[in-house]
Amino acid sequence: MSIGHRVFIVHSDDSVEHISQKAFEGFFSRNEPSLKKFAGSNIHIAMAFYTLKERKPDQIIRIDNMRLTVNTDGSLDEDRSSDALRLAMNRVYPAEERAESMAPVIDATAKFDERRWEQYNPKLSGPAHKKILKRLFGGNV
């Protein structure tokens, strides 16, 4: 079984825009300024993974979502990306309990981290989900 993926930008009005895998890989993996159109903004990325049948999308495996910040030159904001990675690691390996101090202190780090996690990983709206499926499979959705 072959697996494919496509990358979409989800706009605030739930419209979706396909971006090339080459542009996204350059932006995300090599920190190239390949998303100049979105310079200086936060973007909602939806990455659809699917099985292929005769080189065409056949069945959706999953759709991952993330919010990324684009620098003014069109490259990835590495500080925000590093923060998102730290949050992901804290979800997998929760921080050990911090040493108790003499004064009563409430540690709300986990609560704030969860709030930021939700900001970095937005849920895909129903209308945007349908538009992505329509882009992948045509009018047969």
CSV table of N, CA and C in Angstrom, one decimal:
chain,number,residue,atom,x,y,z
A,1,MET,N,0.8,-1.2,0.0
A,1,MET,CA,0.0,0.0,0.0
A,1,MET,C,0.9,1.2,0.0
A,2,SER,N,0.6,2.2,-0.9
A,2,SER,CA,1.3,3.4,-1.0
A,2,SER,C,0.6,4.5,-0.2
A,3,ILE,N,1.3,5.4,0.4
A,3,ILE,CA,0.7,6.5,1.1
A,3,ILE,C,1.2,7.8,0.6
A,4,GLY,N,0.3,8.8,0.4
A,4,GLY,CA,0.6,10.1,0.0
A,4,GLY,C,0.1,11.1,1.0
A,5,HIS,N,0.5,12.4,0.7
A,5,HIS,CA,0.1,13.5,1.6
A,5,HIS,C,0.0,14.8,0.8
A,6,ARG,N,-0.9,15.6,1.2
A,6,ARG,CA,-0.9,17.0,0.6
A,6,ARG,C,-1.0,18.0,1.8
A,7,VAL,N,-0.5,19.2,1.5
A,7,VAL,CA,-0.5,20.2,2.5
A,7,VAL,C,-1.4,21.3,2.1
A,8,PHE,N,-2.2,21.8,3.0
A,8,PHE,CA,-3.2,22.9,2.8
A,8,PHE,C,-3.0,24.0,3.8
A,9,ILE,N,-3.3,25.2,3.4
A,9,ILE,CA,-3.4,26.3,4.4
A,9,ILE,C,-4.9,26.5,4.6
A,10,VAL,N,-5.3,26.6,5.8
A,10,VAL,CA,-6.7,26.8,6.1
A,10,VAL,C,-6.8,28.3,6.6
A,11,HIS,N,-7.6,29.1,5.8
A,11,HIS,CA,-7.7,30.5,6.1
A,11,HIS,C,-8.8,30.7,7.2
A,12,SER,N,-8.9,31.9,7.7
A,12,SER,CA,-9.9,32.1,8.8
A,12,SER,C,-11.3,32.0,8.4
A,13,ASP,N,-11.6,32.1,7.0
A,13,ASP,CA,-13.0,31.9,6.5
A,13,ASP,C,-13.2,30.5,6.1
A,14,ASP,N,-12.4,29.6,6.6
A,14,ASP,CA,-12.5,28.1,6.3
A,14,ASP,C,-12.2,27.8,4.8
A,15,SER,N,-11.7,28.7,4.0
A,15,SER,CA,-11.3,28.3,2.7
A,15,SER,C,-9.9,27.6,2.8
A,16,VAL,N,-9.6,26.7,1.9
A,16,VAL,CA,-8.4,26.0,1.9
A,16,VAL,C,-7.6,26.3,0.7
A,17,GLU,N,-6.3,26.3,0.8
A,17,GLU,CA,-5.4,26.6,-0.3
A,17,GLU,C,-4.3,25.5,-0.3
A,18,HIS,N,-4.1,24.8,-1.4
A,18,HIS,CA,-3.1,23.8,-1.5
A,18,HIS,C,-1.8,24.5,-1.7
A,19,ILE,N,-0.7,24.0,-1.0
A,19,ILE,CA,0.6,24.5,-1.2
A,19,ILE,C,1.5,23.3,-1.6
A,20,SER,N,2.5,23.5,-2.4
A,20,SER,CA,3.3,22.4,-2.9
A,20,SER,C,4.1,21.8,-1.8
A,21,GLN,N,4.3,20.5,-1.9
A,21,GLN,CA,5.1,19.8,-0.9
A,21,GLN,C,6.5,20.3,-0.9
A,22,LYS,N,7.0,20.7,-2.1
A,22,LYS,CA,8.4,21.3,-2.2
A,22,LYS,C,8.5,22.6,-1.3
A,23,ALA,N,7.5,23.5,-1.5
A,23,ALA,CA,7.5,24.7,-0.8
A,23,ALA,C,7.4,24.5,0.7
A,24,PHE,N,6.5,23.6,1.1
A,24,PHE,CA,6.3,23.3,2.6
A,24,PHE,C,7.6,22.7,3.2
A,25,GLU,N,8.2,21.7,2.5
A,25,GLU,CA,9.4,21.0,3.0
A,25,GLU,C,10.5,22.0,3.1
A,26,GLY,N,10.7,22.9,2.1
A,26,GLY,CA,11.7,24.0,2.2
A,26,GLY,C,11.4,24.9,3.4
A,27,PHE,N,10.2,25.3,3.6
A,27,PHE,CA,9.8,26.1,4.7
A,27,PHE,C,10.0,25.4,6.1
A,28,PHE,N,9.5,24.2,6.2
A,28,PHE,CA,9.4,23.6,7.5
A,28,PHE,C,10.8,22.8,7.9
A,29,SER,N,11.4,22.2,6.9
A,29,SER,CA,12.5,21.4,7.2
A,29,SER,C,13.9,22.1,7.0
A,30,ARG,N,13.9,23.0,6.0
A,30,ARG,CA,15.2,23.6,5.7
A,30,ARG,C,15.2,25.1,6.0
A,31,ASN,N,14.1,25.6,6.6
A,31,ASN,CA,14.0,27.0,7.0
A,31,ASN,C,14.2,28.0,5.8
A,32,GLU,N,13.8,27.6,4.6
A,32,GLU,CA,13.9,28.4,3.4
A,32,GLU,C,12.7,29.4,3.4
A,33,PRO,N,12.9,30.6,2.9
A,33,PRO,CA,11.8,31.6,2.9
A,33,PRO,C,10.9,31.3,1.7
A,34,SER,N,10.2,30.1,1.7
A,34,SER,CA,9.4,29.7,0.6
A,34,SER,C,7.9,30.1,0.7
A,35,LEU,N,7.5,30.7,1.8
A,35,LEU,CA,6.1,31.0,2.0
A,35,LEU,C,6.0,32.6,2.1
A,36,LYS,N,6.6,33.3,1.2
A,36,LYS,CA,6.6,34.7,1.2
A,36,LYS,C,5.2,35.3,1.2
A,37,LYS,N,4.3,34.6,0.5
A,37,LYS,CA,2.9,35.1,0.4
A,37,LYS,C,2.3,35.3,1.8
A,38,PHE,N,2.8,34.5,2.8
A,38,PHE,CA,2.2,34.6,4.2
A,38,PHE,C,3.1,35.2,5.2
A,39,ALA,N,4.1,36.0,4.7
A,39,ALA,CA,5.1,36.6,5.5
A,39,ALA,C,4.5,37.5,6.6
A,40,GLY,N,5.0,37.3,7.8
A,40,GLY,CA,4.6,38.1,9.0
A,40,GLY,C,3.3,37.6,9.6
A,41,SER,N,2.8,36.4,9.3
A,41,SER,CA,1.5,36.0,9.8
A,41,SER,C,1.6,34.6,10.4
A,42,ASN,N,0.5,34.2,11.1
A,42,ASN,CA,0.4,32.9,11.6
A,42,ASN,C,-0.5,32.1,10.6
A,43,ILE,N,-0.1,30.9,10.3
A,43,ILE,CA,-0.9,30.1,9.3
A,43,ILE,C,-1.3,28.8,10.0
A,44,HIS,N,-2.5,28.4,9.6
A,44,HIS,CA,-3.0,27.1,10.0
A,44,HIS,C,-2.8,26.1,8.9
A,45,ILE,N,-1.9,25.1,9.2
A,45,ILE,CA,-1.6,24.1,8.2
A,45,ILE,C,-2.4,22.8,8.5
A,46,ALA,N,-3.0,22.2,7.4
A,46,ALA,CA,-3.6,20.9,7.5
A,46,ALA,C,-2.9,20.0,6.6
A,47,MET,N,-2.4,18.9,7.1
A,47,MET,CA,-1.7,17.9,6.2
A,47,MET,C,-2.5,16.7,6.2
A,48,ALA,N,-3.0,16.3,5.0
A,48,ALA,CA,-3.8,15.2,4.8
A,48,ALA,C,-3.0,14.0,4.4
A,49,PHE,N,-3.1,12.9,5.1
A,49,PHE,CA,-2.4,11.6,4.7
A,49,PHE,C,-3.4,10.7,4.2
A,50,TYR,N,-3.1,10.0,3.1
A,50,TYR,CA,-4.1,9.1,2.5
A,50,TYR,C,-3.4,7.9,1.8
A,51,THR,N,-4.2,6.9,1.5
A,51,THR,CA,-3.7,5.8,0.7
A,51,THR,C,-3.9,6.1,-0.7
A,52,LEU,N,-3.0,5.5,-1.6
A,52,LEU,CA,-3.1,5.7,-3.0
A,52,LEU,C,-3.6,4.5,-3.7
A,53,LYS,N,-4.4,4.7,-4.7
A,53,LYS,CA,-4.9,3.6,-5.6
A,53,LYS,C,-4.7,4.2,-7.0
A,54,GLU,N,-3.9,3.5,-7.8
A,54,GLU,CA,-3.6,4.0,-9.2
A,54,GLU,C,-3.2,5.4,-9.1
A,55,ARG,N,-2.3,5.7,-8.2
A,55,ARG,CA,-1.6,7.1,-8.1
A,55,ARG,C,-2.6,8.2,-7.7
A,56,LYS,N,-3.8,7.9,-7.2
A,56,LYS,CA,-4.8,8.9,-6.8
A,56,LYS,C,-5.2,8.6,-5.4
A,57,PRO,N,-5.6,9.7,-4.7
A,57,PRO,CA,-6.0,9.5,-3.3
A,57,PRO,C,-7.2,8.5,-3.2
A,58,ASP,N,-7.1,7.5,-2.3
A,58,ASP,CA,-8.2,6.5,-2.2
A,58,ASP,C,-8.9,6.6,-0.9
A,59,GLN,N,-8.1,6.6,0.2
A,59,GLN,CA,-8.8,6.6,1.5
A,59,GLN,C,-8.0,7.5,2.5
A,60,ILE,N,-8.6,8.3,3.3
A,60,ILE,CA,-8.0,9.2,4.2
A,60,ILE,C,-7.5,8.4,5.4
A,61,ILE,N,-6.2,8.6,5.8
A,61,ILE,CA,-5.7,8.0,7.0
A,61,ILE,C,-5.9,8.9,8.2
A,62,ARG,N,-5.5,10.2,8.0
A,62,ARG,CA,-5.7,11.2,9.0
A,62,ARG,C,-5.4,12.6,8.4
A,63,ILE,N,-5.8,13.6,9.2
A,63,ILE,CA,-5.5,15.0,8.8
A,63,ILE,C,-4.9,15.6,10.0
A,64,ASP,N,-3.6,16.0,10.0
A,64,ASP,CA,-2.9,16.7,11.1
A,64,ASP,C,-3.0,18.2,10.9
A,65,ASN,N,-3.1,18.9,12.0
A,65,ASN,CA,-3.2,20.3,12.0
A,65,ASN,C,-2.1,21.0,12.9
A,66,MET,N,-1.6,22.1,12.5
A,66,MET,CA,-0.7,22.9,13.3
A,66,MET,C,-0.8,24.3,12.9
A,67,ARG,N,-0.5,25.2,13.8
A,67,ARG,CA,-0.4,26.6,13.5
A,67,ARG,C,1.1,27.0,13.6
A,68,LEU,N,1.6,27.7,12.5
A,68,LEU,CA,3.0,28.1,12.5
A,68,LEU,C,3.1,29.6,12.2
A,69,THR,N,4.2,30.1,12.7
A,69,THR,CA,4.4,31.6,12.4
A,69,THR,C,5.4,31.7,11.3
A,70,VAL,N,5.1,32.6,10.4
A,70,VAL,CA,6.0,32.9,9.2
A,70,VAL,C,6.7,34.2,9.5
A,71,ASN,N,8.0,34.2,9.4
A,71,ASN,CA,8.7,35.4,9.6
A,71,ASN,C,8.5,36.4,8.4
A,72,THR,N,8.9,37.6,8.6
A,72,THR,CA,8.7,38.6,7.6
A,72,THR,C,9.3,38.3,6.2
A,73,ASP,N,10.3,37.4,6.2
A,73,ASP,CA,11.0,37.0,5.0
A,73,ASP,C,10.4,35.7,4.4
A,74,GLY,N,9.4,35.2,5.0
A,74,GLY,CA,8.7,34.0,4.5
A,74,GLY,C,9.2,32.7,5.0
A,75,SER,N,10.1,32.7,6.0
A,75,SER,CA,10.7,31.5,6.6
A,75,SER,C,10.0,31.2,7.9
A,76,LEU,N,10.3,30.0,8.4
A,76,LEU,CA,9.6,29.6,9.7
A,76,LEU,C,10.2,30.3,10.9
A,77,ASP,N,9.4,30.7,11.8
A,77,ASP,CA,9.8,31.3,13.1
A,77,ASP,C,10.3,30.2,13.9
A,78,GLU,N,11.6,30.0,14.0
A,78,GLU,CA,12.2,28.9,14.8
A,78,GLU,C,12.0,28.9,16.3
A,79,ASP,N,11.9,30.1,16.9
A,79,ASP,CA,11.6,30.2,18.3
A,79,ASP,C,10.2,29.6,18.6
A,80,ARG,N,9.2,30.0,17.8
A,80,ARG,CA,7.9,29.5,18.1
A,80,ARG,C,7.8,28.0,17.8
A,81,SER,N,8.5,27.6,16.8
A,81,SER,CA,8.6,26.1,16.4
A,81,SER,C,9.2,25.3,17.5
A,82,SER,N,10.3,25.9,18.1
A,82,SER,CA,11.0,25.2,19.2
A,82,SER,C,10.1,25.1,20.5
A,83,ASP,N,9.3,26.2,20.7
A,83,ASP,CA,8.3,26.1,21.8
A,83,ASP,C,7.3,25.1,21.6
A,84,ALA,N,6.8,24.9,20.4
A,84,ALA,CA,5.8,23.9,20.0
A,84,ALA,C,6.4,22.5,20.2
A,85,LEU,N,7.6,22.3,19.9
A,85,LEU,CA,8.3,21.0,20.1
A,85,LEU,C,8.5,20.7,21.5
A,86,ARG,N,8.8,21.7,22.3
A,86,ARG,CA,8.9,21.5,23.8
A,86,ARG,C,7.6,21.1,24.4
A,87,LEU,N,6.5,21.8,23.9
A,87,LEU,CA,5.2,21.4,24.4
A,87,LEU,C,4.8,20.0,24.0
A,88,ALA,N,5.2,19.6,22.8
A,88,ALA,CA,4.9,18.2,22.4
A,88,ALA,C,5.7,17.2,23.3
A,89,MET,N,6.9,17.5,23.5
A,89,MET,CA,7.7,16.6,24.4
A,89,MET,C,7.2,16.6,25.8
A,90,ASN,N,6.7,17.7,26.3
A,90,ASN,CA,6.1,17.7,27.7
A,90,ASN,C,4.8,16.8,27.7
A,91,ARG,N,4.1,16.7,26.6
A,91,ARG,CA,2.9,15.9,26.6
A,91,ARG,C,3.3,14.4,26.6
A,92,VAL,N,4.4,14.1,25.9
A,92,VAL,CA,4.9,12.7,25.9
A,92,VAL,C,5.6,12.3,27.2
A,93,TYR,N,6.5,13.2,27.7
A,93,TYR,CA,7.2,13.0,28.9
A,93,TYR,C,6.9,14.1,29.9
A,94,PRO,N,5.8,14.0,30.7
A,94,PRO,CA,5.5,15.1,31.6
A,94,PRO,C,6.7,15.4,32.5
A,95,ALA,N,6.8,16.7,32.8
A,95,ALA,CA,7.9,17.1,33.7
A,95,ALA,C,7.7,16.5,35.1
A,96,GLU,N,8.8,16.1,35.7
A,96,GLU,CA,8.7,15.5,37.0
A,96,GLU,C,8.2,16.6,38.0
A,97,GLU,N,7.6,16.1,39.1
A,97,GLU,CA,7.2,17.1,40.0
A,97,GLU,C,8.3,18.0,40.5
A,98,ARG,N,8.0,19.2,40.5
A,98,ARG,CA,9.1,20.2,40.9
A,98,ARG,C,9.3,20.1,42.5
A,99,ALA,N,10.5,20.4,42.9
A,99,ALA,CA,10.8,20.4,44.3
A,99,ALA,C,9.9,21.3,45.0
A,100,GLU,N,9.4,20.8,46.2
A,100,GLU,CA,8.5,21.7,47.0
A,100,GLU,C,9.4,22.7,47.7
A,101,SER,N,8.9,23.9,47.7
A,101,SER,CA,9.5,25.0,48.4
A,101,SER,C,8.9,25.2,49.8
A,102,MET,N,9.5,26.1,50.5
A,102,MET,CA,9.0,26.4,51.9
A,102,MET,C,7.6,27.1,51.8
A,103,ALA,N,7.5,27.9,50.8
A,103,ALA,CA,6.2,28.7,50.7
A,103,ALA,C,5.2,27.9,49.8
A,104,PRO,N,3.9,28.0,50.1
A,104,PRO,CA,3.0,27.3,49.3
A,104,PRO,C,2.9,28.0,47.9
A,105,VAL,N,3.3,27.2,46.9
A,105,VAL,CA,3.3,27.7,45.5
A,105,VAL,C,2.4,26.8,44.6
A,106,ILE,N,1.6,27.4,43.8
A,106,ILE,CA,0.8,26.6,42.9
A,106,ILE,C,1.5,26.6,41.5
A,107,ASP,N,1.8,25.4,41.0
A,107,ASP,CA,2.5,25.3,39.7
A,107,ASP,C,1.4,25.1,38.6
A,108,ALA,N,1.2,26.1,37.8
A,108,ALA,CA,0.2,26.1,36.8
A,108,ALA,C,0.8,25.9,35.4
A,109,THR,N,2.1,25.4,35.4
A,109,THR,CA,2.8,25.3,34.1
A,109,THR,C,2.0,24.4,33.2
A,110,ALA,N,1.5,23.2,33.7
A,110,ALA,CA,0.8,22.2,32.8
A,110,ALA,C,-0.4,22.9,32.2
A,111,LYS,N,-1.1,23.7,33.0
A,111,LYS,CA,-2.4,24.3,32.5
A,111,LYS,C,-2.0,25.3,31.4
A,112,PHE,N,-1.0,26.1,31.6
A,112,PHE,CA,-0.6,27.1,30.6
A,112,PHE,C,-0.1,26.4,29.3
A,113,ASP,N,0.7,25.3,29.5
A,113,ASP,CA,1.2,24.5,28.4
A,113,ASP,C,0.1,24.0,27.6
A,114,GLU,N,-1.0,23.5,28.2
A,114,GLU,CA,-2.1,22.9,27.5
A,114,GLU,C,-2.8,24.0,26.7
A,115,ARG,N,-3.0,25.2,27.2
A,115,ARG,CA,-3.6,26.3,26.5
A,115,ARG,C,-2.8,26.6,25.3
A,116,ARG,N,-1.4,26.7,25.4
A,116,ARG,CA,-0.6,27.0,24.3
A,116,ARG,C,-0.6,25.8,23.3
A,117,TRP,N,-0.7,24.6,23.7
A,117,TRP,CA,-0.8,23.4,22.8
A,117,TRP,C,-2.0,23.6,21.9
A,118,GLU,N,-3.1,24.0,22.5
A,118,GLU,CA,-4.4,24.1,21.7
A,118,GLU,C,-4.2,25.3,20.7
A,119,GLN,N,-3.5,26.3,21.1
A,119,GLN,CA,-3.3,27.4,20.1
A,119,GLN,C,-2.4,27.0,19.0
A,120,TYR,N,-1.4,26.1,19.2
A,120,TYR,CA,-0.5,25.7,18.2
A,120,TYR,C,-1.0,24.5,17.4
A,121,ASN,N,-2.0,23.8,17.9
A,121,ASN,CA,-2.6,22.7,17.2
A,121,ASN,C,-4.1,22.8,17.1
A,122,PRO,N,-4.6,23.7,16.3
A,122,PRO,CA,-6.1,24.0,16.2
A,122,PRO,C,-6.8,22.8,15.6
A,123,LYS,N,-8.1,22.8,16.0
A,123,LYS,CA,-9.0,21.7,15.4
A,123,LYS,C,-9.4,22.2,14.0
A,124,LEU,N,-9.6,21.3,13.1
A,124,LEU,CA,-10.1,21.6,11.8
A,124,LEU,C,-11.6,21.7,11.8
A,125,SER,N,-12.1,22.8,11.3
A,125,SER,CA,-13.6,23.0,11.3
A,125,SER,C,-14.2,22.0,10.3
A,126,GLY,N,-15.5,21.8,10.5
A,126,GLY,CA,-16.2,20.9,9.6
A,126,GLY,C,-16.2,21.4,8.1
A,127,PRO,N,-16.5,22.7,7.9
A,127,PRO,CA,-16.5,23.2,6.5
A,127,PRO,C,-15.1,23.1,5.8
A,128,ALA,N,-14.0,23.3,6.6
A,128,ALA,CA,-12.7,23.2,6.1
A,128,ALA,C,-12.4,21.7,5.8
A,129,HIS,N,-12.8,20.9,6.6
A,129,HIS,CA,-12.6,19.4,6.4
A,129,HIS,C,-13.2,19.0,5.1
A,130,LYS,N,-14.4,19.4,4.9
A,130,LYS,CA,-15.2,19.0,3.7
A,130,LYS,C,-14.5,19.6,2.5
A,131,LYS,N,-13.9,20.8,2.6
A,131,LYS,CA,-13.3,21.4,1.4
A,131,LYS,C,-12.0,20.6,1.1
A,132,ILE,N,-11.3,20.2,2.1
A,132,ILE,CA,-10.0,19.4,1.9
A,132,ILE,C,-10.4,18.1,1.2
A,133,LEU,N,-11.4,17.4,1.7
A,133,LEU,CA,-11.9,16.1,1.1
A,133,LEU,C,-12.3,16.4,-0.4
A,134,LYS,N,-13.0,17.5,-0.6
A,134,LYS,CA,-13.4,17.8,-2.0
A,134,LYS,C,-12.2,18.0,-2.9
A,135,ARG,N,-11.2,18.7,-2.4
A,135,ARG,CA,-9.9,18.9,-3.2
A,135,ARG,C,-9.2,17.6,-3.5
A,136,LEU,N,-9.3,16.7,-2.5
A,136,LEU,CA,-8.6,15.4,-2.7
A,136,LEU,C,-9.3,14.4,-3.6
A,137,PHE,N,-10.7,14.4,-3.4
A,137,PHE,CA,-11.5,13.4,-4.1
A,137,PHE,C,-12.4,13.9,-5.2
A,138,GLY,N,-12.4,15.2,-5.4
A,138,GLY,CA,-13.3,15.8,-6.4
A,138,GLY,C,-14.7,16.0,-5.8
A,139,GLY,N,-15.7,16.0,-6.6
A,139,GLY,CA,-17.1,16.2,-6.1
A,139,GLY,C,-17.7,15.0,-5.5
A,140,ASN,N,-17.0,13.9,-5.4
A,140,ASN,CA,-17.6,12.7,-4.9
A,140,ASN,C,-17.5,12.5,-3.4
A,141,VAL,N,-17.6,13.6,-2.6
A,141,VAL,CA,-17.5,13.5,-1.2
A,141,VAL,C,-18.9,13.6,-0.5
